[in-house]
Short mmCIF file of C-alpha atoms in Angstrom, two decimals:
data_model
loop_
_atom_site.label_atom_id
_atom_site.label_comp_id
_atom_site.label_asym_id
_atom_site.label_seq_id
_atom_site.Cartn_x
_atom_site.Cartn_y
_atom_site.Cartn_z
CA UNK B 7 -3.66 17.61 18.70
CA UNK B 8 -5.45 15.05 16.55
CA UNK B 9 -7.76 12.56 18.19
CA UNK B 10 -6.22 9.68 16.24
CA UNK B 11 -2.57 10.47 16.73
CA UNK B 12 -0.59 8.32 14.31
CA UNK B 13 2.59 10.20 15.23
CA UNK B 14 2.88 8.19 18.45
CA UNK B 15 4.70 4.88 17.97
CA UNK B 16 2.15 2.86 19.94
CA UNK B 17 -0.79 4.22 17.92
CA UNK B 18 1.10 3.59 14.69
CA UNK B 19 1.90 0.03 15.77
CA UNK B 20 -1.74 -0.65 16.67
CA UNK B 21 -2.93 0.81 13.34
CA UNK B 22 -0.40 -1.30 11.45
CA UNK B 23 -1.38 -4.48 13.28
CA UNK B 24 -5.08 -3.82 12.65
CA UNK B 25 -4.35 -3.09 8.98
CA UNK B 26 -2.42 -6.35 8.57
CA UNK B 27 -5.12 -8.35 10.36
CA UNK B 28 -7.86 -6.86 8.20
CA UNK B 29 -5.80 -7.50 5.08
CA UNK B 30 -5.26 -11.12 6.13
CA UNK B 31 -9.00 -11.48 6.80
CA UNK B 32 -9.79 -10.02 3.38
CA UNK B 33 -7.31 -12.37 1.73
CA UNK B 34 -8.72 -15.43 3.50
CA UNK B 35 -12.35 -14.52 2.79
CA UNK B 36 -11.58 -13.24 -0.73
CA UNK B 37 -13.74 -10.13 -0.16
CA UNK B 38 -12.48 -6.84 -1.55
CA UNK B 39 -15.14 -4.91 0.34
CA UNK B 40 -13.08 -5.32 3.53
CA UNK B 41 -10.11 -3.51 2.04
CA UNK B 42 -12.53 -0.98 0.54
CA UNK B 43 -13.75 -0.21 4.05
CA UNK B 44 -10.14 0.20 5.19
CA UNK B 45 -9.53 2.61 2.33
CA UNK B 46 -12.62 4.62 3.27
CA UNK B 47 -11.55 4.79 6.94
CA UNK B 48 -8.07 6.05 6.09
CA UNK B 49 -9.42 8.61 3.61
CA UNK B 50 -11.87 9.85 6.25
CA UNK B 51 -9.02 10.09 8.77
CA UNK B 52 -6.95 12.01 6.23
CA UNK B 53 -9.80 14.45 5.60
CA UNK B 54 -10.36 14.99 9.32
CA UNK B 55 -6.67 15.59 9.98
CA UNK B 56 -6.49 18.00 7.04
CA UNK B 57 -9.51 19.95 8.28
CA UNK B 58 -7.97 20.07 11.74
CA UNK B 59 -4.70 21.31 10.23
CA UNK B 60 -6.41 24.02 8.15
CA UNK B 61 -9.07 25.20 10.58
CA UNK B 62 -7.70 24.24 13.98
CA UNK B 63 -5.96 26.65 16.30
CA UNK B 64 -2.91 24.47 16.91
CA UNK B 65 0.33 25.15 18.70
CA UNK B 66 3.67 24.51 17.00
CA UNK B 67 3.83 21.03 18.50
CA UNK B 68 0.23 20.37 17.44
CA UNK B 69 1.10 21.34 13.87
CA UNK B 70 4.03 18.92 13.80
CA UNK B 71 1.94 16.08 15.22
CA UNK B 72 -0.90 16.77 12.78
CA UNK B 73 1.49 16.85 9.81
CA UNK B 74 2.98 13.50 10.87
CA UNK B 75 -0.50 12.05 11.21
CA UNK B 76 -1.39 13.31 7.73
CA UNK B 77 1.80 11.70 6.37
CA UNK B 78 0.98 8.34 7.91
CA UNK B 79 -2.63 8.66 6.69
CA UNK B 80 -1.32 9.09 3.15
CA UNK B 81 0.90 6.02 3.52
CA UNK B 82 -2.04 3.96 4.78
CA UNK B 83 -4.27 5.24 1.95
CA UNK B 84 -1.67 4.14 -0.59
CA UNK B 85 -1.22 0.72 1.03
CA UNK B 86 -4.96 0.14 1.37
CA UNK B 87 -5.52 1.16 -2.27
CA UNK B 88 -2.89 -1.31 -3.50
CA UNK B 89 -4.37 -3.94 -1.16
CA UNK B 90 -7.83 -3.27 -2.54
CA UNK B 91 -6.63 -3.79 -6.11
CA UNK B 92 -4.86 -7.00 -5.10
CA UNK B 93 -7.82 -8.52 -3.23
CA UNK B 94 -10.22 -7.39 -5.95
CA UNK B 95 -8.11 -9.22 -8.53
CA UNK B 96 -8.14 -12.37 -6.38
CA UNK B 97 -11.91 -12.10 -5.92
CA UNK B 98 -12.46 -11.63 -9.68
CA UNK B 99 -10.39 -14.71 -10.50
CA UNK B 100 -12.23 -16.76 -7.86
CA UNK B 101 -15.67 -15.76 -9.09
CA UNK B 102 -14.51 -15.95 -12.73
CA UNK B 103 -15.58 -12.39 -13.38
CA UNK B 104 -14.55 -10.90 -16.67
CA UNK B 105 -12.19 -8.02 -16.02
CA UNK B 106 -11.25 -5.40 -18.55
CA UNK B 107 -7.63 -5.18 -17.44
CA UNK B 108 -5.44 -6.40 -14.65
CA UNK B 109 -5.47 -3.56 -12.14
CA UNK B 110 -1.96 -4.17 -10.85
CA UNK B 111 -0.10 -4.43 -14.17
CA UNK B 112 0.86 -0.77 -14.01
CA UNK B 113 2.33 -1.32 -10.54
CA UNK B 114 4.16 -4.61 -11.00
CA UNK B 115 5.47 -3.64 -14.44
CA UNK B 116 7.59 -0.89 -12.87
CA UNK B 117 8.99 -3.00 -10.04
#
């Protein structure tokens, strides 16, 4: 079974609350590095769960739990990547940095 078990509802709730708090802190401080750290943490968790899935000697229940953890890792990676682009855009506008393109146009154009 994975050490960080995101398949359990309590662990998932705690991870979601921490993610939202860190995102709020990044928004208030206008620092994209905070969401970049979140992205790195979730990618590292995804890699560790994938290695455990591929190399670990897991039972059937362990495989199911690891696959659910990998799924939630992927969701958090996607959310933290979108959050990073959003906070980075806010930071660039605040510091009046010249940006080549708006990073979120591809996302919001489809919605």
